[in-house]
Amino acid sequence: PDARFTLASGEITGRQAIKDTIEGMWAKNPERRIVHFCTSSVVRADSTTATAETEVSEYEPAADGTWQSRGHGRYYDQLVSSGGRWLIKERYVKFPM
């Protein structure tokens, strides 16, 4: 419930606020399709917390129907173990790399 999501446009705090922000992004242009390819994660964990860095590339359809790159970045995550599963407590997104 106290998660943080940091984008170039600012920081969003709280699960519901994050959900509302992402849904609002989709609602602005529901036909727009952006694909995220996440690779090369490096995770460091102990029994209750972890950090992760994940490479991400974004692609979107071009006007001619082919796919074009939107950019390459990195997710910086802080995770916590809760109820037998790992949750993202904080995600900082850095684009472009």
PDB file of N, CA and C in Angstrom:
ATOM      1  N   PRO A   1       0.801  -1.232   0.000  1.00  0.00           N
ATOM      2  CA  PRO A   1       0.000   0.000   0.000  1.00  0.00           C
ATOM      3  C   PRO A   1       0.833   1.281   0.000  1.00  0.00           C
ATOM      4  N   ASP A   2       2.119   1.196   0.405  1.00  0.00           N
ATOM      5  CA  ASP A   2       2.970   2.388   0.439  1.00  0.00           C
ATOM      6  C   ASP A   2       4.036   2.360  -0.655  1.00  0.00           C
ATOM      7  N   ALA A   3       3.809   1.582  -1.692  1.00  0.00           N
ATOM      8  CA  ALA A   3       4.778   1.480  -2.788  1.00  0.00           C
ATOM      9  C   ALA A   3       4.991   2.839  -3.442  1.00  0.00           C
ATOM     10  N   ARG A   4       6.172   3.002  -4.067  1.00  0.00           N
ATOM     11  CA  ARG A   4       6.489   4.216  -4.823  1.00  0.00           C
ATOM     12  C   ARG A   4       6.898   3.835  -6.240  1.00  0.00           C
ATOM     13  N   PHE A   5       6.447   4.650  -7.184  1.00  0.00           N
ATOM     14  CA  PHE A   5       6.756   4.448  -8.599  1.00  0.00           C
ATOM     15  C   PHE A   5       7.251   5.787  -9.118  1.00  0.00           C
ATOM     16  N   THR A   6       8.522   5.825  -9.533  1.00  0.00           N
ATOM     17  CA  THR A   6       9.117   7.084  -9.954  1.00  0.00           C
ATOM     18  C   THR A   6       9.424   7.051 -11.440  1.00  0.00           C
ATOM     19  N   LEU A   7       8.808   7.986 -12.158  1.00  0.00           N
ATOM     20  CA  LEU A   7       9.014   8.173 -13.594  1.00  0.00           C
ATOM     21  C   LEU A   7       9.638   9.548 -13.817  1.00  0.00           C
ATOM     22  N   ALA A   8      10.022   9.853 -15.038  1.00  0.00           N
ATOM     23  CA  ALA A   8      10.558  11.180 -15.349  1.00  0.00           C
ATOM     24  C   ALA A   8       9.537  12.267 -15.019  1.00  0.00           C
ATOM     25  N   SER A   9       8.246  11.930 -15.104  1.00  0.00           N
ATOM     26  CA  SER A   9       7.186  12.909 -14.864  1.00  0.00           C
ATOM     27  C   SER A   9       6.886  13.122 -13.379  1.00  0.00           C
ATOM     28  N   GLY A  10       7.461  12.291 -12.511  1.00  0.00           N
ATOM     29  CA  GLY A  10       7.250  12.483 -11.079  1.00  0.00           C
ATOM     30  C   GLY A  10       7.104  11.174 -10.337  1.00  0.00           C
ATOM     31  N   GLU A  11       6.812  11.296  -9.054  1.00  0.00           N
ATOM     32  CA  GLU A  11       6.684  10.136  -8.170  1.00  0.00           C
ATOM     33  C   GLU A  11       5.224   9.914  -7.797  1.00  0.00           C
ATOM     34  N   ILE A  12       4.819   8.657  -7.821  1.00  0.00           N
ATOM     35  CA  ILE A  12       3.472   8.272  -7.416  1.00  0.00           C
ATOM     36  C   ILE A  12       3.638   7.366  -6.204  1.00  0.00           C
ATOM     37  N   THR A  13       2.849   7.600  -5.164  1.00  0.00           N
ATOM     38  CA  THR A  13       2.950   6.809  -3.937  1.00  0.00           C
ATOM     39  C   THR A  13       1.612   6.154  -3.626  1.00  0.00           C
ATOM     40  N   GLY A  14       1.674   4.865  -3.319  1.00  0.00           N
ATOM     41  CA  GLY A  14       0.492   4.105  -2.932  1.00  0.00           C
ATOM     42  C   GLY A  14      -0.019   3.234  -4.068  1.00  0.00           C
ATOM     43  N   ARG A  15      -0.432   2.023  -3.696  1.00  0.00           N
ATOM     44  CA  ARG A  15      -0.891   1.043  -4.685  1.00  0.00           C
ATOM     45  C   ARG A  15      -2.024   1.594  -5.559  1.00  0.00           C
ATOM     46  N   GLN A  16      -3.040   2.194  -4.944  1.00  0.00           N
ATOM     47  CA  GLN A  16      -4.180   2.681  -5.719  1.00  0.00           C
ATOM     48  C   GLN A  16      -3.783   3.838  -6.630  1.00  0.00           C
ATOM     49  N   ALA A  17      -2.945   4.742  -6.140  1.00  0.00           N
ATOM     50  CA  ALA A  17      -2.496   5.866  -6.970  1.00  0.00           C
ATOM     51  C   ALA A  17      -1.683   5.380  -8.165  1.00  0.00           C
ATOM     52  N   ILE A  18      -0.839   4.363  -7.958  1.00  0.00           N
ATOM     53  CA  ILE A  18      -0.053   3.797  -9.061  1.00  0.00           C
ATOM     54  C   ILE A  18      -0.996   3.170 -10.087  1.00  0.00           C
ATOM     55  N   LYS A  19      -1.944   2.383  -9.616  1.00  0.00           N
ATOM     56  CA  LYS A  19      -2.917   1.744 -10.507  1.00  0.00           C
ATOM     57  C   LYS A  19      -3.687   2.805 -11.302  1.00  0.00           C
ATOM     58  N   ASP A  20      -4.181   3.834 -10.610  1.00  0.00           N
ATOM     59  CA  ASP A  20      -4.942   4.895 -11.272  1.00  0.00           C
ATOM     60  C   ASP A  20      -4.105   5.631 -12.313  1.00  0.00           C
ATOM     61  N   THR A  21      -2.832   5.878 -12.005  1.00  0.00           N
ATOM     62  CA  THR A  21      -1.952   6.576 -12.947  1.00  0.00           C
ATOM     63  C   THR A  21      -1.734   5.751 -14.209  1.00  0.00           C
ATOM     64  N   ILE A  22      -1.456   4.461 -14.045  1.00  0.00           N
ATOM     65  CA  ILE A  22      -1.226   3.605 -15.215  1.00  0.00           C
ATOM     66  C   ILE A  22      -2.500   3.474 -16.035  1.00  0.00           C
ATOM     67  N   GLU A  23      -3.633   3.270 -15.380  1.00  0.00           N
ATOM     68  CA  GLU A  23      -4.902   3.199 -16.118  1.00  0.00           C
ATOM     69  C   GLU A  23      -5.186   4.507 -16.838  1.00  0.00           C
ATOM     70  N   GLY A  24      -4.826   5.632 -16.226  1.00  0.00           N
ATOM     71  CA  GLY A  24      -5.013   6.934 -16.870  1.00  0.00           C
ATOM     72  C   GLY A  24      -4.152   7.090 -18.114  1.00  0.00           C
ATOM     73  N   MET A  25      -2.917   6.542 -18.065  1.00  0.00           N
ATOM     74  CA  MET A  25      -2.037   6.582 -19.246  1.00  0.00           C
ATOM     75  C   MET A  25      -2.676   5.798 -20.391  1.00  0.00           C
ATOM     76  N   TRP A  26      -3.203   4.604 -20.064  1.00  0.00           N
ATOM     77  CA  TRP A  26      -3.836   3.776 -21.094  1.00  0.00           C
ATOM     78  C   TRP A  26      -5.095   4.448 -21.639  1.00  0.00           C
ATOM     79  N   ALA A  27      -5.858   5.094 -20.771  1.00  0.00           N
ATOM     80  CA  ALA A  27      -7.126   5.705 -21.184  1.00  0.00           C
ATOM     81  C   ALA A  27      -6.926   6.873 -22.149  1.00  0.00           C
ATOM     82  N   LYS A  28      -5.792   7.554 -22.055  1.00  0.00           N
ATOM     83  CA  LYS A  28      -5.516   8.681 -22.948  1.00  0.00           C
ATOM     84  C   LYS A  28      -5.473   8.258 -24.407  1.00  0.00           C
ATOM     85  N   ASN A  29      -4.985   7.049 -24.664  1.00  0.00           N
ATOM     86  CA  ASN A  29      -4.864   6.559 -26.032  1.00  0.00           C
ATOM     87  C   ASN A  29      -4.984   5.036 -26.011  1.00  0.00           C
ATOM     88  N   PRO A  30      -6.203   4.516 -25.867  1.00  0.00           N
ATOM     89  CA  PRO A  30      -6.370   3.064 -25.693  1.00  0.00           C
ATOM     90  C   PRO A  30      -5.939   2.224 -26.894  1.00  0.00           C
ATOM     91  N   GLU A  31      -5.831   2.809 -28.065  1.00  0.00           N
ATOM     92  CA  GLU A  31      -5.418   2.065 -29.255  1.00  0.00           C
ATOM     93  C   GLU A  31      -3.905   1.953 -29.382  1.00  0.00           C
ATOM     94  N   ARG A  32      -3.195   2.771 -28.645  1.00  0.00           N
ATOM     95  CA  ARG A  32      -1.736   2.770 -28.724  1.00  0.00           C
ATOM     96  C   ARG A  32      -1.192   1.539 -28.010  1.00  0.00           C
ATOM     97  N   ARG A  33      -0.340   0.825 -28.669  1.00  0.00           N
ATOM     98  CA  ARG A  33       0.227  -0.390 -28.104  1.00  0.00           C
ATOM     99  C   ARG A  33       1.736  -0.225 -27.991  1.00  0.00           C
ATOM    100  N   ILE A  34       2.233  -0.325 -26.784  1.00  0.00           N
ATOM    101  CA  ILE A  34       3.667  -0.270 -26.524  1.00  0.00           C
ATOM    102  C   ILE A  34       4.060  -1.591 -25.893  1.00  0.00           C
ATOM    103  N   VAL A  35       5.123  -2.202 -26.413  1.00  0.00           N
ATOM    104  CA  VAL A  35       5.597  -3.482 -25.912  1.00  0.00           C
ATOM    105  C   VAL A  35       6.903  -3.239 -25.155  1.00  0.00           C
ATOM    106  N   HIS A  36       7.000  -3.836 -23.967  1.00  0.00           N
ATOM    107  CA  HIS A  36       8.204  -3.747 -23.152  1.00  0.00           C
ATOM    108  C   HIS A  36       8.893  -5.111 -23.140  1.00  0.00           C
ATOM    109  N   PHE A  37      10.156  -5.128 -23.500  1.00  0.00           N
ATOM    110  CA  PHE A  37      10.968  -6.340 -23.406  1.00  0.00           C
ATOM    111  C   PHE A  37      11.945  -6.143 -22.251  1.00  0.00           C
ATOM    112  N   CYS A  38      11.808  -6.953 -21.220  1.00  0.00           N
ATOM    113  CA  CYS A  38      12.667  -6.870 -20.042  1.00  0.00           C
ATOM    114  C   CYS A  38      13.652  -8.028 -20.062  1.00  0.00           C
ATOM    115  N   THR A  39      14.932  -7.706 -19.904  1.00  0.00           N
ATOM    116  CA  THR A  39      15.976  -8.728 -19.927  1.00  0.00           C
ATOM    117  C   THR A  39      17.058  -8.379 -18.919  1.00  0.00           C
ATOM    118  N   SER A  40      17.973  -9.271 -18.750  1.00  0.00           N
ATOM    119  CA  SER A  40      19.201  -9.041 -17.974  1.00  0.00           C
ATOM    120  C   SER A  40      18.955  -8.474 -16.585  1.00  0.00           C
ATOM    121  N   SER A  41      18.106  -9.132 -15.800  1.00  0.00           N
ATOM    122  CA  SER A  41      17.892  -8.700 -14.418  1.00  0.00           C
ATOM    123  C   SER A  41      19.044  -9.158 -13.535  1.00  0.00           C
ATOM    124  N   VAL A  42      19.430  -8.288 -12.633  1.00  0.00           N
ATOM    125  CA  VAL A  42      20.398  -8.629 -11.602  1.00  0.00           C
ATOM    126  C   VAL A  42      19.678  -8.428 -10.276  1.00  0.00           C
ATOM    127  N   VAL A  43      19.535  -9.519  -9.515  1.00  0.00           N
ATOM    128  CA  VAL A  43      18.794  -9.476  -8.255  1.00  0.00           C
ATOM    129  C   VAL A  43      19.753  -9.815  -7.122  1.00  0.00           C
ATOM    130  N   ARG A  44      19.691  -9.016  -6.065  1.00  0.00           N
ATOM    131  CA  ARG A  44      20.462  -9.270  -4.847  1.00  0.00           C
ATOM    132  C   ARG A  44      19.454  -9.343  -3.705  1.00  0.00           C
ATOM    133  N   ALA A  45      19.437 -10.486  -2.989  1.00  0.00           N
ATOM    134  CA  ALA A  45      18.408 -10.691  -1.973  1.00  0.00           C
ATOM    135  C   ALA A  45      18.976 -11.224  -0.677  1.00  0.00           C
ATOM    136  N   ASP A  46      18.285 -10.880   0.404  1.00  0.00           N
ATOM    137  CA  ASP A  46      18.500 -11.569   1.664  1.00  0.00           C
ATOM    138  C   ASP A  46      17.153 -12.205   2.021  1.00  0.00           C
ATOM    139  N   SER A  47      16.894 -12.488   3.263  1.00  0.00           N
ATOM    140  CA  SER A  47      15.672 -13.223   3.597  1.00  0.00           C
ATOM    141  C   SER A  47      14.394 -12.408   3.475  1.00  0.00           C
ATOM    142  N   THR A  48      14.457 -11.074   3.587  1.00  0.00           N
ATOM    143  CA  THR A  48      13.224 -10.272   3.575  1.00  0.00           C
ATOM    144  C   THR A  48      13.210  -9.121   2.587  1.00  0.00           C
ATOM    145  N   THR A  49      14.362  -8.758   2.038  1.00  0.00           N
ATOM    146  CA  THR A  49      14.419  -7.649   1.083  1.00  0.00           C
ATOM    147  C   THR A  49      15.293  -8.025  -0.099  1.00  0.00           C
ATOM    148  N   ALA A  50      15.123  -7.293  -1.175  1.00  0.00           N
ATOM    149  CA  ALA A  50      15.940  -7.522  -2.364  1.00  0.00           C
ATOM    150  C   ALA A  50      15.991  -6.244  -3.183  1.00  0.00           C
ATOM    151  N   THR A  51      17.005  -6.149  -4.022  1.00  0.00           N
ATOM    152  CA  THR A  51      17.070  -5.102  -5.037  1.00  0.00           C
ATOM    153  C   THR A  51      17.191  -5.791  -6.389  1.00  0.00           C
ATOM    154  N   ALA A  52      16.705  -5.131  -7.413  1.00  0.00           N
ATOM    155  CA  ALA A  52      16.802  -5.668  -8.770  1.00  0.00           C
ATOM    156  C   ALA A  52      17.030  -4.523  -9.743  1.00  0.00           C
ATOM    157  N   GLU A  53      17.862  -4.784 -10.731  1.00  0.00           N
ATOM    158  CA  GLU A  53      18.057  -3.867 -11.859  1.00  0.00           C
ATOM    159  C   GLU A  53      17.728  -4.663 -13.106  1.00  0.00           C
ATOM    160  N   THR A  54      16.837  -4.120 -13.930  1.00  0.00           N
ATOM    161  CA  THR A  54      16.370  -4.834 -15.114  1.00  0.00           C
ATOM    162  C   THR A  54      16.440  -3.926 -16.323  1.00  0.00           C
ATOM    163  N   GLU A  55      17.092  -4.422 -17.375  1.00  0.00           N
ATOM    164  CA  GLU A  55      17.125  -3.701 -18.645  1.00  0.00           C
ATOM    165  C   GLU A  55      15.759  -3.802 -19.310  1.00  0.00           C
ATOM    166  N   VAL A  56      15.306  -2.713 -19.932  1.00  0.00           N
ATOM    167  CA  VAL A  56      14.013  -2.718 -20.614  1.00  0.00           C
ATOM    168  C   VAL A  56      14.134  -1.938 -21.923  1.00  0.00           C
ATOM    169  N   SER A  57      13.559  -2.514 -22.974  1.00  0.00           N
ATOM    170  CA  SER A  57      13.464  -1.840 -24.273  1.00  0.00           C
ATOM    171  C   SER A  57      11.995  -1.705 -24.621  1.00  0.00           C
ATOM    172  N   GLU A  58      11.617  -0.558 -25.168  1.00  0.00           N
ATOM    173  CA  GLU A  58      10.226  -0.314 -25.552  1.00  0.00           C
ATOM    174  C   GLU A  58      10.121  -0.209 -27.065  1.00  0.00           C
ATOM    175  N   TYR A  59       9.045  -0.793 -27.580  1.00  0.00           N
ATOM    176  CA  TYR A  59       8.749  -0.741 -29.016  1.00  0.00           C
ATOM    177  C   TYR A  59       7.294  -0.367 -29.211  1.00  0.00           C
ATOM    178  N   GLU A  60       7.017   0.293 -30.347  1.00  0.00           N
ATOM    179  CA  GLU A  60       5.647   0.657 -30.696  1.00  0.00           C
ATOM    180  C   GLU A  60       5.465   0.545 -32.205  1.00  0.00           C
ATOM    181  N   PRO A  61       4.230   0.373 -32.657  1.00  0.00           N
ATOM    182  CA  PRO A  61       3.992   0.295 -34.097  1.00  0.00           C
ATOM    183  C   PRO A  61       4.309   1.633 -34.784  1.00  0.00           C
ATOM    184  N   ALA A  62       4.953   1.550 -35.925  1.00  0.00           N
ATOM    185  CA  ALA A  62       5.196   2.733 -36.754  1.00  0.00           C
ATOM    186  C   ALA A  62       4.005   2.928 -37.685  1.00  0.00           C
ATOM    187  N   ALA A  63       3.936   4.059 -38.332  1.00  0.00           N
ATOM    188  CA  ALA A  63       2.816   4.366 -39.231  1.00  0.00           C
ATOM    189  C   ALA A  63       2.671   3.353 -40.356  1.00  0.00           C
ATOM    190  N   ASP A  64       3.783   2.747 -40.797  1.00  0.00           N
ATOM    191  CA  ASP A  64       3.728   1.782 -41.902  1.00  0.00           C
ATOM    192  C   ASP A  64       3.430   0.357 -41.437  1.00  0.00           C
ATOM    193  N   GLY A  65       3.143   0.177 -40.114  1.00  0.00           N
ATOM    194  CA  GLY A  65       2.800  -1.142 -39.603  1.00  0.00           C
ATOM    195  C   GLY A  65       3.975  -1.938 -39.059  1.00  0.00           C
ATOM    196  N   THR A  66       5.187  -1.468 -39.269  1.00  0.00           N
ATOM    197  CA  THR A  66       6.346  -2.147 -38.678  1.00  0.00           C
ATOM    198  C   THR A  66       6.504  -1.677 -37.231  1.00  0.00           C
ATOM    199  N   TRP A  67       7.444  -2.288 -36.526  1.00  0.00           N
ATOM    200  CA  TRP A  67       7.701  -1.876 -35.149  1.00  0.00           C
ATOM    201  C   TRP A  67       8.937  -1.002 -35.091  1.00  0.00           C
ATOM    202  N   GLN A  68       8.896   0.002 -34.239  1.00  0.00           N
ATOM    203  CA  GLN A  68      10.052   0.882 -34.069  1.00  0.00           C
ATOM    204  C   GLN A  68      10.413   0.982 -32.588  1.00  0.00           C
ATOM    205  N   SER A  69      11.680   1.189 -32.338  1.00  0.00           N
ATOM    206  CA  SER A  69      12.159   1.314 -30.970  1.00  0.00           C
ATOM    207  C   SER A  69      11.759   2.672 -30.407  1.00  0.00           C
ATOM    208  N   ARG A  70      11.283   2.662 -29.173  1.00  0.00           N
ATOM    209  CA  ARG A  70      10.991   3.905 -28.446  1.00  0.00           C
ATOM    210  C   ARG A  70      12.150   4.287 -27.545  1.00  0.00           C
ATOM    211  N   GLY A  71      12.954   3.291 -27.175  1.00  0.00           N
ATOM    212  CA  GLY A  71      14.088   3.592 -26.316  1.00  0.00           C
ATOM    213  C   GLY A  71      14.468   2.417 -25.449  1.00  0.00           C
ATOM    214  N   HIS A  72      15.521   2.637 -24.686  1.00  0.00           N
ATOM    215  CA  HIS A  72      16.062   1.597 -23.816  1.00  0.00           C
ATOM    216  C   HIS A  72      16.323   2.227 -22.463  1.00  0.00           C
ATOM    217  N   GLY A  73      15.942   1.518 -21.413  1.00  0.00           N
ATOM    218  CA  GLY A  73      16.139   2.055 -20.075  1.00  0.00           C
ATOM    219  C   GLY A  73      16.393   0.971 -19.065  1.00  0.00           C
ATOM    220  N   ARG A  74      16.175   1.339 -17.814  1.00  0.00           N
ATOM    221  CA  ARG A  74      16.428   0.398 -16.730  1.00  0.00           C
ATOM    222  C   ARG A  74      15.424   0.640 -15.612  1.00  0.00           C
ATOM    223  N   TYR A  75      14.960  -0.477 -15.023  1.00  0.00           N
ATOM    224  CA  TYR A  75      14.139  -0.435 -13.823  1.00  0.00           C
ATOM    225  C   TYR A  75      15.062  -0.686 -12.633  1.00  0.00           C
ATOM    226  N   TYR A  76      14.940   0.138 -11.614  1.00  0.00           N
ATOM    227  CA  TYR A  76      15.636  -0.054 -10.350  1.00  0.00           C
ATOM    228  C   TYR A  76      14.563  -0.353  -9.313  1.00  0.00           C
ATOM    229  N   ASP A  77      14.539  -1.565  -8.800  1.00  0.00           N
ATOM    230  CA  ASP A  77      13.480  -1.998  -7.893  1.00  0.00           C
ATOM    231  C   ASP A  77      14.012  -2.317  -6.506  1.00  0.00           C
ATOM    232  N   GLN A  78      13.188  -2.007  -5.506  1.00  0.00           N
ATOM    233  CA  GLN A  78      13.374  -2.481  -4.147  1.00  0.00           C
ATOM    234  C   GLN A  78      12.185  -3.389  -3.866  1.00  0.00           C
ATOM    235  N   LEU A  79      12.462  -4.610  -3.414  1.00  0.00           N
ATOM    236  CA  LEU A  79      11.409  -5.587  -3.163  1.00  0.00           C
ATOM    237  C   LEU A  79      11.392  -5.985  -1.696  1.00  0.00           C
ATOM    238  N   VAL A  80      10.207  -6.441  -1.240  1.00  0.00           N
ATOM    239  CA  VAL A  80      10.065  -6.953   0.121  1.00  0.00           C
ATOM    240  C   VAL A  80       9.309  -8.273   0.064  1.00  0.00           C
ATOM    241  N   SER A  81       9.678  -9.155   0.962  1.00  0.00           N
ATOM    242  CA  SER A  81       8.984 -10.429   1.088  1.00  0.00           C
ATOM    243  C   SER A  81       7.782 -10.218   1.994  1.00  0.00           C
ATOM    244  N   SER A  82       6.612 -10.649   1.517  1.00  0.00           N
ATOM    245  CA  SER A  82       5.380 -10.461   2.287  1.00  0.00           C
ATOM    246  C   SER A  82       4.428 -11.608   2.006  1.00  0.00           C
ATOM    247  N   GLY A  83       4.058 -12.346   3.035  1.00  0.00           N
ATOM    248  CA  GLY A  83       3.100 -13.427   2.870  1.00  0.00           C
ATOM    249  C   GLY A  83       3.535 -14.504   1.901  1.00  0.00           C
ATOM    250  N   GLY A  84       4.824 -14.794   1.856  1.00  0.00           N
ATOM    251  CA  GLY A  84       5.320 -15.841   0.977  1.00  0.00           C
ATOM    252  C   GLY A  84       5.516 -15.426  -0.471  1.00  0.00           C
ATOM    253  N   ARG A  85       5.432 -14.129  -0.762  1.00  0.00           N
ATOM    254  CA  ARG A  85       5.688 -13.654  -2.130  1.00  0.00           C
ATOM    255  C   ARG A  85       6.483 -12.355  -2.073  1.00  0.00           C
ATOM    256  N   TRP A  86       7.090 -12.032  -3.205  1.00  0.00           N
ATOM    257  CA  TRP A  86       7.893 -10.816  -3.298  1.00  0.00           C
ATOM    258  C   TRP A  86       7.060  -9.709  -3.928  1.00  0.00           C
ATOM    259  N   LEU A  87       7.082  -8.530  -3.315  1.00  0.00           N
ATOM    260  CA  LEU A  87       6.347  -7.374  -3.815  1.00  0.00           C
ATOM    261  C   LEU A  87       7.322  -6.247  -4.132  1.00  0.00           C
ATOM    262  N   ILE A  88       7.012  -5.479  -5.161  1.00  0.00           N
ATOM    263  CA  ILE A  88       7.831  -4.306  -5.482  1.00  0.00           C
ATOM    264  C   ILE A  88       7.418  -3.182  -4.546  1.00  0.00           C
ATOM    265  N   LYS A  89       8.357  -2.748  -3.722  1.00  0.00           N
ATOM    266  CA  LYS A  89       8.101  -1.635  -2.803  1.00  0.00           C
ATOM    267  C   LYS A  89       8.379  -0.301  -3.494  1.00  0.00           C
ATOM    268  N   GLU A  90       9.399  -0.302  -4.339  1.00  0.00           N
ATOM    269  CA  GLU A  90       9.741   0.930  -5.051  1.00  0.00           C
ATOM    270  C   GLU A  90      10.308   0.579  -6.416  1.00  0.00           C
ATOM    271  N   ARG A  91       9.842   1.301  -7.428  1.00  0.00           N
ATOM    272  CA  ARG A  91      10.411   1.165  -8.776  1.00  0.00           C
ATOM    273  C   ARG A  91      10.749   2.557  -9.295  1.00  0.00           C
ATOM    274  N   TYR A  92      12.017   2.700  -9.683  1.00  0.00           N
ATOM    275  CA  TYR A  92      12.498   3.918 -10.320  1.00  0.00           C
ATOM    276  C   TYR A  92      12.809   3.554 -11.766  1.00  0.00           C
ATOM    277  N   VAL A  93      12.235   4.282 -12.690  1.00  0.00           N
ATOM    278  CA  VAL A  93      12.418   4.003 -14.120  1.00  0.00           C
ATOM    279  C   VAL A  93      13.322   5.079 -14.708  1.00  0.00           C
ATOM    280  N   LYS A  94      14.404   4.643 -15.349  1.00  0.00           N
ATOM    281  CA  LYS A  94      15.335   5.592 -15.975  1.00  0.00           C
ATOM    282  C   LYS A  94      15.368   5.345 -17.483  1.00  0.00           C
ATOM    283  N   PHE A  95      14.872   6.312 -18.240  1.00  0.00           N
ATOM    284  CA  PHE A  95      14.926   6.314 -19.696  1.00  0.00           C
ATOM    285  C   PHE A  95      15.500   7.637 -20.118  1.00  0.00           C
ATOM    286  N   PRO A  96      16.209   7.757 -21.200  1.00  0.00           N
ATOM    287  CA  PRO A  96      16.841   6.661 -21.935  1.00  0.00           C
ATOM    288  C   PRO A  96      18.164   6.315 -21.280  1.00  0.00           C
ATOM    289  N   MET A  97      18.651   5.164 -21.676  1.00  0.00           N
ATOM    290  CA  MET A  97      19.973   4.733 -21.208  1.00  0.00           C
ATOM    291  C   MET A  97      20.967   5.120 -22.263  1.00  0.00           C
TER     292      MET A  97
END
